[in-house]
Short mmCIF file of C-alpha atoms in Angstrom, two decimals:
data_model
loop_
_atom_site.label_atom_id
_atom_site.label_comp_id
_atom_site.label_asym_id
_atom_site.label_seq_id
_atom_site.Cartn_x
_atom_site.Cartn_y
_atom_site.Cartn_z
CA GLN A 277 -111.56 206.92 144.79
CA LEU A 278 -108.72 204.66 145.94
CA ASP A 279 -105.41 206.43 146.52
CA THR A 280 -102.25 206.05 148.58
CA THR A 281 -103.50 208.49 151.23
CA TYR A 282 -106.41 206.17 152.04
CA ILE A 283 -104.15 203.10 152.27
CA ASN A 284 -101.69 204.99 154.48
CA SER A 285 -104.51 205.90 156.87
CA LEU A 286 -105.52 202.22 157.06
CA LEU A 287 -101.92 201.23 157.83
CA ARG A 288 -101.71 203.85 160.59
CA TYR A 289 -104.93 202.58 162.15
CA GLY A 290 -103.66 199.00 161.94
CA ASN A 291 -100.52 200.00 163.83
CA GLN A 292 -102.60 201.77 166.49
CA ILE A 293 -104.69 198.65 167.28
CA LEU A 294 -101.98 196.04 166.62
CA TYR A 295 -101.22 195.18 170.25
CA THR A 296 -104.74 195.65 171.61
CA ASN A 297 -106.68 193.90 168.83
CA PRO A 298 -104.34 191.68 166.74
CA PRO A 299 -107.17 189.78 164.93
CA LYS A 300 -108.67 193.01 163.59
CA ALA A 301 -105.24 194.41 162.74
CA GLU A 302 -104.40 191.24 160.80
CA LYS A 303 -107.49 191.58 158.59
CA LEU A 304 -106.85 195.28 158.10
CA PHE A 305 -103.23 194.80 157.02
CA LEU A 306 -104.11 191.99 154.59
CA TRP A 307 -106.75 194.28 153.07
CA THR A 308 -104.12 196.99 152.53
CA VAL A 309 -101.95 194.42 150.70
CA ASP A 310 -104.77 193.81 148.21
CA LEU A 311 -105.41 197.54 147.82
CA ALA A 312 -101.72 198.30 147.29
CA ASP A 313 -101.52 195.50 144.72
CA SER A 314 -104.37 197.09 142.76
CA LEU A 315 -102.35 200.33 142.63
CA GLY A 316 -99.05 198.57 141.94
CA ASP A 317 -97.52 200.32 144.97
CA LEU A 318 -94.68 198.13 146.33
CA ARG A 319 -93.93 200.39 149.30
CA LEU A 320 -97.46 200.11 150.69
CA LYS A 321 -97.67 196.42 149.85
CA GLY A 322 -94.49 195.76 151.85
CA SER A 323 -95.88 197.72 154.79
CA GLY A 324 -99.11 195.72 154.72
CA LEU A 325 -97.29 192.38 154.55
CA TYR A 326 -95.01 193.40 157.40
CA GLY A 327 -97.92 194.54 159.59
CA ALA A 328 -99.89 191.37 158.92
CA GLY A 329 -96.79 189.33 159.75
CA ILE A 330 -96.52 190.99 163.17
CA ALA A 331 -100.23 190.40 163.81
CA TYR A 332 -99.78 186.71 162.98
CA THR A 333 -96.84 186.56 165.41
CA LEU A 334 -98.98 188.05 168.18
CA LEU A 335 -101.71 185.52 167.39
CA GLY A 336 -99.27 182.62 167.62
CA LYS A 337 -99.33 181.87 163.87
CA SER A 338 -95.57 181.65 163.45
CA SER A 339 -95.45 179.65 160.20
CA GLU A 340 -97.81 182.08 158.49
CA SER A 341 -95.86 185.03 159.85
CA ILE A 342 -92.59 183.69 158.41
CA GLU A 343 -94.21 183.41 154.96
CA LEU A 344 -95.51 186.99 155.13
CA MET A 345 -92.19 188.36 156.41
CA ASP A 346 -90.37 186.52 153.64
CA SER A 347 -92.70 188.14 151.08
CA ALA A 348 -92.28 191.54 152.73
CA GLY A 349 -88.48 191.12 152.68
CA LYS A 350 -88.52 190.43 148.94
CA VAL A 351 -90.56 193.58 148.38
CA PHE A 352 -88.14 195.63 150.49
CA LEU A 353 -85.14 194.24 148.61
CA ALA A 354 -86.80 195.06 145.31
CA ARG A 355 -87.06 198.66 146.53
CA ASP A 356 -83.47 198.61 147.85
CA ASP A 357 -84.81 199.24 151.37
CA SER A 358 -82.19 197.55 153.57
CA VAL A 359 -83.59 198.94 156.82
CA ARG A 360 -87.01 197.39 156.40
CA TYR A 361 -85.54 194.22 154.94
CA TYR A 362 -83.62 193.62 158.17
CA HIS A 363 -86.74 194.46 160.15
CA SER A 364 -88.52 191.62 158.36
CA GLU A 365 -85.54 189.31 158.91
CA PHE A 366 -85.64 190.18 162.62
CA MET A 367 -89.31 189.12 162.76
CA LYS A 368 -88.53 185.90 160.92
CA GLY A 369 -85.95 185.17 163.60
CA ALA A 370 -88.53 185.69 166.36
CA ASN A 371 -90.89 183.24 164.68
CA TYR A 372 -88.19 180.65 164.01
CA ASP A 373 -87.57 180.84 167.76
CA ASN A 374 -91.27 180.21 168.51
CA LEU A 375 -91.20 177.13 166.27
CA GLY A 376 -88.04 175.76 167.87
CA HIS A 377 -85.84 176.38 164.82
CA TYR A 378 -83.12 177.76 167.07
CA LYS A 379 -80.17 177.53 164.69
CA LEU A 380 -82.02 179.37 161.91
CA ALA A 381 -83.27 181.93 164.43
CA MET A 382 -79.77 182.60 165.76
CA GLU A 383 -78.30 183.01 162.26
CA VAL A 384 -80.99 185.51 161.24
CA ASN A 385 -80.78 187.49 164.49
CA VAL A 386 -76.98 187.70 164.54
CA ASP A 387 -76.97 188.91 160.93
CA ALA A 388 -79.68 191.49 161.67
CA LEU A 389 -77.95 192.68 164.86
CA ALA A 390 -74.69 193.26 162.96
CA TYR A 391 -76.59 195.46 160.49
CA PHE A 392 -78.39 197.39 163.23
CA ARG A 393 -75.11 197.98 165.09
CA ARG A 394 -73.45 199.23 161.86
CA THR A 395 -76.30 201.66 161.27
CA GLU A 396 -76.58 202.58 164.98
CA ASN A 397 -80.27 201.71 165.04
CA GLU A 398 -80.77 201.58 168.81
CA ASP A 399 -84.46 200.72 168.59
CA MET A 400 -83.73 197.50 166.68
CA ILE A 401 -80.56 196.79 168.68
CA SER A 402 -82.71 196.53 171.82
CA ARG A 403 -85.26 194.28 170.11
CA THR A 404 -82.68 192.02 168.49
CA THR A 405 -80.57 191.62 171.63
CA ASN A 406 -83.76 190.62 173.45
CA ASN A 407 -84.46 188.00 170.75
CA ILE A 408 -80.94 186.60 171.03
CA GLY A 409 -81.46 186.47 174.79
CA ASN A 410 -84.59 184.37 174.16
CA LEU A 411 -82.62 181.92 172.03
CA LEU A 412 -79.94 181.54 174.70
CA TYR A 413 -82.66 181.11 177.34
CA HIS A 414 -84.24 178.25 175.39
CA GLN A 415 -80.81 176.61 175.20
CA LYS A 416 -80.51 176.99 179.00
CA LYS A 417 -77.58 179.42 178.67
CA TYR A 418 -78.98 181.73 181.32
CA GLY A 419 -75.85 183.77 182.09
CA PRO A 420 -75.29 184.94 178.47
CA ALA A 421 -79.06 185.42 178.12
CA ILE A 422 -79.09 187.82 181.09
CA ALA A 423 -76.28 189.84 179.45
CA TYR A 424 -78.31 190.28 176.23
CA TYR A 425 -81.53 191.02 178.12
CA THR A 426 -79.72 193.62 180.23
CA GLU A 427 -78.49 195.41 177.10
CA ALA A 428 -82.03 195.31 175.66
CA MET A 429 -83.47 196.73 178.90
CA ARG A 430 -80.84 199.48 179.08
CA VAL A 431 -81.28 200.61 175.47
CA GLY A 432 -85.07 200.35 175.71
CA ARG A 433 -85.10 202.51 178.84
CA LYS A 434 -82.78 205.07 177.22
CA ARG A 435 -85.10 205.37 174.22
CA GLY A 436 -88.34 205.31 176.20
CA GLU A 437 -89.39 202.04 174.54
CA LYS A 438 -91.80 200.80 177.21
CA MET A 439 -92.60 197.44 175.62
CA ILE A 440 -88.95 196.45 175.24
CA GLU A 441 -88.01 197.63 178.72
CA SER A 442 -90.88 195.62 180.19
CA VAL A 443 -90.19 192.45 178.21
CA ALA A 444 -86.43 192.51 178.86
CA THR A 445 -86.93 193.15 182.59
CA ALA A 446 -89.32 190.22 182.84
CA ASN A 447 -86.96 188.01 180.85
CA ILE A 448 -84.14 188.73 183.32
CA ALA A 449 -86.50 187.62 186.08
CA PHE A 450 -87.25 184.38 184.19
CA CYS A 451 -83.52 183.63 183.96
CA TYR A 452 -82.84 184.23 187.64
CA ALA A 453 -85.80 182.00 188.51
CA LYS A 454 -84.32 179.21 186.38
CA ILE A 455 -81.00 179.32 188.23
CA ASP A 456 -82.78 179.51 191.63
CA SER A 457 -81.66 183.06 192.40
CA LEU A 458 -85.13 183.68 193.78
CA ASP A 459 -84.47 187.01 195.50
CA GLN A 460 -83.10 188.53 192.30
CA ALA A 461 -85.92 186.97 190.29
CA GLU A 462 -88.50 188.47 192.63
CA GLY A 463 -86.89 191.90 192.37
CA TYR A 464 -87.05 191.92 188.58
CA PHE A 465 -90.59 190.48 188.55
CA LEU A 466 -91.76 193.30 190.83
CA GLN A 467 -90.07 195.85 188.55
CA ALA A 468 -91.77 194.41 185.46
CA TYR A 469 -95.14 194.08 187.21
CA ASP A 470 -95.20 197.65 188.49
CA PHE A 471 -93.80 199.05 185.24
CA ASN A 472 -96.53 197.35 183.17
CA LEU A 473 -99.35 198.71 185.31
CA GLU A 474 -97.90 202.23 185.52
CA ASN A 475 -97.29 202.43 181.77
CA GLU A 476 -100.26 200.28 180.62
CA VAL A 477 -98.03 197.76 178.87
CA LEU A 478 -100.79 195.16 178.84
CA TYR A 479 -99.72 192.85 176.04
CA VAL A 480 -96.90 191.20 178.02
CA HIS A 481 -98.50 191.61 181.44
CA GLY A 482 -100.34 188.29 181.30
CA LYS A 483 -97.11 186.33 180.80
CA VAL A 484 -95.33 188.33 183.52
CA CYS A 485 -98.12 187.54 186.00
CA ALA A 486 -98.02 183.83 185.07
CA GLU A 487 -94.27 183.53 185.54
CA PHE A 488 -94.42 185.59 188.74
CA ALA A 489 -97.10 183.16 189.99
CA ASP A 490 -94.74 180.27 189.23
CA LEU A 491 -92.15 181.92 191.47
CA ARG A 492 -94.73 182.34 194.24
CA ILE A 493 -95.53 178.62 193.98
CA SER A 494 -91.86 177.74 194.46
CA GLN A 495 -91.90 180.00 197.55
CA GLY A 496 -94.97 178.19 198.89
CA ASN A 497 -97.18 181.31 198.64
CA PHE A 498 -100.11 179.62 196.91
CA GLU A 499 -102.72 182.33 197.56
CA ALA A 500 -100.53 185.02 195.99
CA ALA A 501 -99.94 182.67 193.04
CA ARG A 502 -103.67 182.16 192.55
CA LYS A 503 -104.34 185.92 192.48
CA LEU A 504 -101.55 186.48 189.97
CA LEU A 505 -102.93 183.73 187.72
CA GLU A 506 -106.40 185.26 187.78
CA GLU A 507 -104.86 188.58 186.75
CA SER A 508 -102.74 186.83 184.11
CA ILE A 509 -105.71 185.25 182.34
CA GLU A 510 -107.74 188.47 182.58
CA LYS A 511 -104.99 190.59 180.99
CA ALA A 512 -104.00 188.00 178.38
CA SER A 513 -107.63 187.48 177.33
CA ALA A 514 -108.13 191.24 176.96
CA VAL A 515 -105.47 191.39 174.22
CA SER A 516 -106.13 187.95 172.65
CA ASP A 517 -102.77 186.67 173.92
CA SER A 518 -103.28 182.92 173.50
CA ALA A 519 -99.65 182.17 174.37
CA GLY A 520 -100.07 184.10 177.64
CA ILE A 521 -103.23 182.14 178.47
CA GLY A 522 -101.40 178.89 177.73
CA GLU A 523 -98.57 179.90 180.09
CA ALA A 524 -101.09 180.73 182.82
CA TRP A 525 -102.90 177.40 182.40
CA ALA A 526 -99.60 175.52 182.68
CA VAL A 527 -98.77 177.37 185.92
CA TYR A 528 -102.30 176.70 187.21
CA GLY A 529 -101.56 173.02 186.60
CA ARG A 530 -98.38 173.23 188.67
CA LEU A 531 -100.28 175.00 191.44
CA TYR A 532 -102.95 172.29 191.64
CA LEU A 533 -100.29 169.59 191.51
CA LYS A 534 -98.61 171.20 194.52
CA LEU A 535 -101.99 171.28 196.27
CA GLY A 536 -102.45 167.55 195.62
CA GLU A 537 -105.34 168.04 193.17
CA ALA A 538 -104.09 165.98 190.22
CA ASP A 539 -107.47 165.96 188.43
CA LYS A 540 -107.58 169.76 188.17
CA ALA A 541 -103.88 169.88 187.28
CA ILE A 542 -104.48 167.50 184.36
CA GLU A 543 -107.27 169.70 182.98
CA TYR A 544 -105.02 172.76 182.96
CA PHE A 545 -102.02 170.92 181.50
CA GLN A 546 -104.25 169.53 178.74
CA GLY A 547 -105.48 173.05 177.97
CA ALA A 548 -101.94 174.43 177.93
CA LEU A 549 -100.80 171.66 175.58
CA TYR A 550 -103.76 172.26 173.27
CA LEU A 551 -103.01 176.00 173.01
CA ALA A 552 -99.27 175.39 172.61
CA GLU A 553 -99.82 173.05 169.66
CA ARG A 554 -102.52 175.18 168.10
CA PHE A 555 -100.40 178.34 168.25
CA GLU A 556 -97.05 176.65 167.56
CA ASP A 557 -95.36 177.36 170.89
CA ALA A 558 -92.72 174.62 170.89
CA GLU A 559 -91.29 175.24 174.36
CA LEU A 560 -94.69 175.37 176.05
CA ALA A 561 -95.77 172.17 174.29
CA ILE A 562 -92.64 170.36 175.48
CA ASP A 563 -93.08 171.56 179.08
CA ALA A 564 -96.86 170.98 179.21
CA SER A 565 -96.64 167.40 177.88
CA LYS A 566 -94.00 166.51 180.49
CA ALA A 567 -96.07 168.10 183.26
CA LEU A 568 -99.15 166.22 182.04
CA SER A 569 -97.25 162.95 182.26
CA ASP A 570 -96.17 163.77 185.82
CA ALA A 571 -99.76 164.63 186.80
CA TYR A 572 -101.12 161.35 185.44
CA GLY A 573 -98.39 159.58 187.40
CA LYS A 574 -99.48 161.33 190.60
CA GLN A 575 -103.01 160.21 189.85
CA GLY A 576 -101.85 156.60 189.42
CA ASN A 577 -102.95 156.52 185.77
CA PHE A 578 -99.69 155.09 184.44
CA GLU A 579 -100.99 154.22 180.97
CA GLN A 580 -101.93 157.86 180.30
CA ALA A 581 -98.71 158.98 181.97
CA PHE A 582 -96.73 156.87 179.52
CA THR A 583 -98.74 158.18 176.54
CA ALA A 584 -98.17 161.79 177.62
CA PHE A 585 -94.47 161.10 178.16
CA GLN A 586 -94.19 159.62 174.65
CA LYS A 587 -95.81 162.82 173.38
CA HIS A 588 -93.23 164.83 175.33
CA ILE A 589 -90.34 162.85 173.79
CA GLU A 590 -91.83 163.25 170.31
CA LEU A 591 -92.17 167.03 170.73
CA ARG A 592 -88.73 167.39 172.31
CA ASP A 593 -87.04 165.38 169.57
CA SER A 594 -88.87 167.32 166.85
CA VAL A 595 -87.15 170.47 168.14
CA TYR A 596 -83.79 169.35 169.49
CA GLY A 597 -83.45 166.42 167.09
CA ARG A 598 -83.79 168.87 164.21
CA GLU A 599 -80.93 170.91 165.64
CA LYS A 600 -78.78 167.76 165.85
CA ASP A 601 -79.71 166.82 162.27
CA GLN A 602 -78.55 170.26 161.13
CA GLN A 603 -75.28 169.83 163.02
CA VAL A 604 -74.74 166.38 161.46
CA ALA A 605 -75.50 167.78 158.00
CA GLU A 606 -72.92 170.52 158.56
CA LEU A 607 -70.31 167.98 159.68
CA ILE A 608 -71.02 165.84 156.61
CA SER A 609 -70.70 168.92 154.40
CA ILE A 610 -67.38 169.86 156.04
CA HIS A 611 -66.11 166.28 155.64
CA GLU A 612 -67.11 166.16 151.97
CA THR A 613 -65.45 169.52 151.32
CA GLU A 614 -62.23 168.38 152.99
CA ARG A 615 -62.33 165.11 151.05
CA ASP A 616 -62.82 166.95 147.75
CA GLN A 617 -59.95 169.30 148.57
CA LEU A 618 -57.72 166.33 149.41
CA GLU A 619 -58.62 164.56 146.15
CA LEU A 620 -57.95 167.76 144.21
CA ALA A 621 -54.56 168.15 145.91
CA GLN A 622 -53.70 164.52 145.04
CA LEU A 623 -54.66 165.05 141.39
CA ARG A 624 -52.48 168.17 141.25
CA SER A 625 -49.54 166.27 142.76
CA GLU A 626 -49.97 163.44 140.24
CA LYS A 627 -50.11 165.93 137.35
CA GLU A 628 -46.98 167.74 138.58
CA LEU A 629 -45.19 164.37 138.83
CA GLN A 630 -46.26 163.43 135.28
CA ASP A 631 -45.07 166.81 133.99
CA GLN A 632 -41.69 166.26 135.60
CA VAL A 633 -41.44 162.77 134.03
CA VAL A 634 -42.31 164.18 130.56
CA ARG A 635 -39.65 166.89 130.93
#
């Protein structure tokens, strides 16, 4: 006989396997949504929607995750559950980031962070500050990003949140690598690498290895880079981390380009671009298409280089052009508001003048 105890046990099992087997967890959570619907239990339905939304995020299905988190948020609001509502908003922000909707992502994350600070929810403060760091990173604001990542790392360490501490530490390394502070980048990469292995934080380990390999390439240590990339693909494949595999393939492409093997580089860049588009990773798609164009150029295939570069421009404009469109729309809205206020003020002045004439 179906009851809430059974559905709760399914939800607990889904949470246990979420980071090791996201495809199975996704199916399990969606099943609990149907079961909760049959009982008319909104609390369990919201939990199932939320869990499935996280699974979709891990599988790179950001658009689907946003829909599920939006549905979960409505359920939480209906139950007057502000805490879980802002959890779902936080996850929407992470997925807006993946899709390149940076303005929407920042608005959602800032709003959620304000709530978590008011309620002193340190767990979600660490996660949300890390997300805001990601948004600043994508906008190439590496200094402010490091500040947010450092807060996320500190709070995560204080609470014993291994995943957050690992992710934030690695993200600090990514930032230092971008600003060519290679010694500091290496230090943080080594921290993240060792921490992941000691604490079995495998979900993010593939991406850490890939980015660490990229650093080794810039240092000219190609053999170390190759070993890290082999480890990256092994760990990412073990947890169905398609985004991690895509990152590793892109770095493999850069390695082969450095080694003068343009043909192999092209194969890996094509694979990275395919995964990026399939799993809606906007930043990886932009980077991989540009790298693919460069590789074709090295090969002397200028027609394909031009085609890949056009693809790069199209992808870049679809992300950053959208941000500009939003800014233009806001400016238009501000202008129209100011114009309306001016017209209203003129009408009031005219009426006051008429009243004075009548008197």
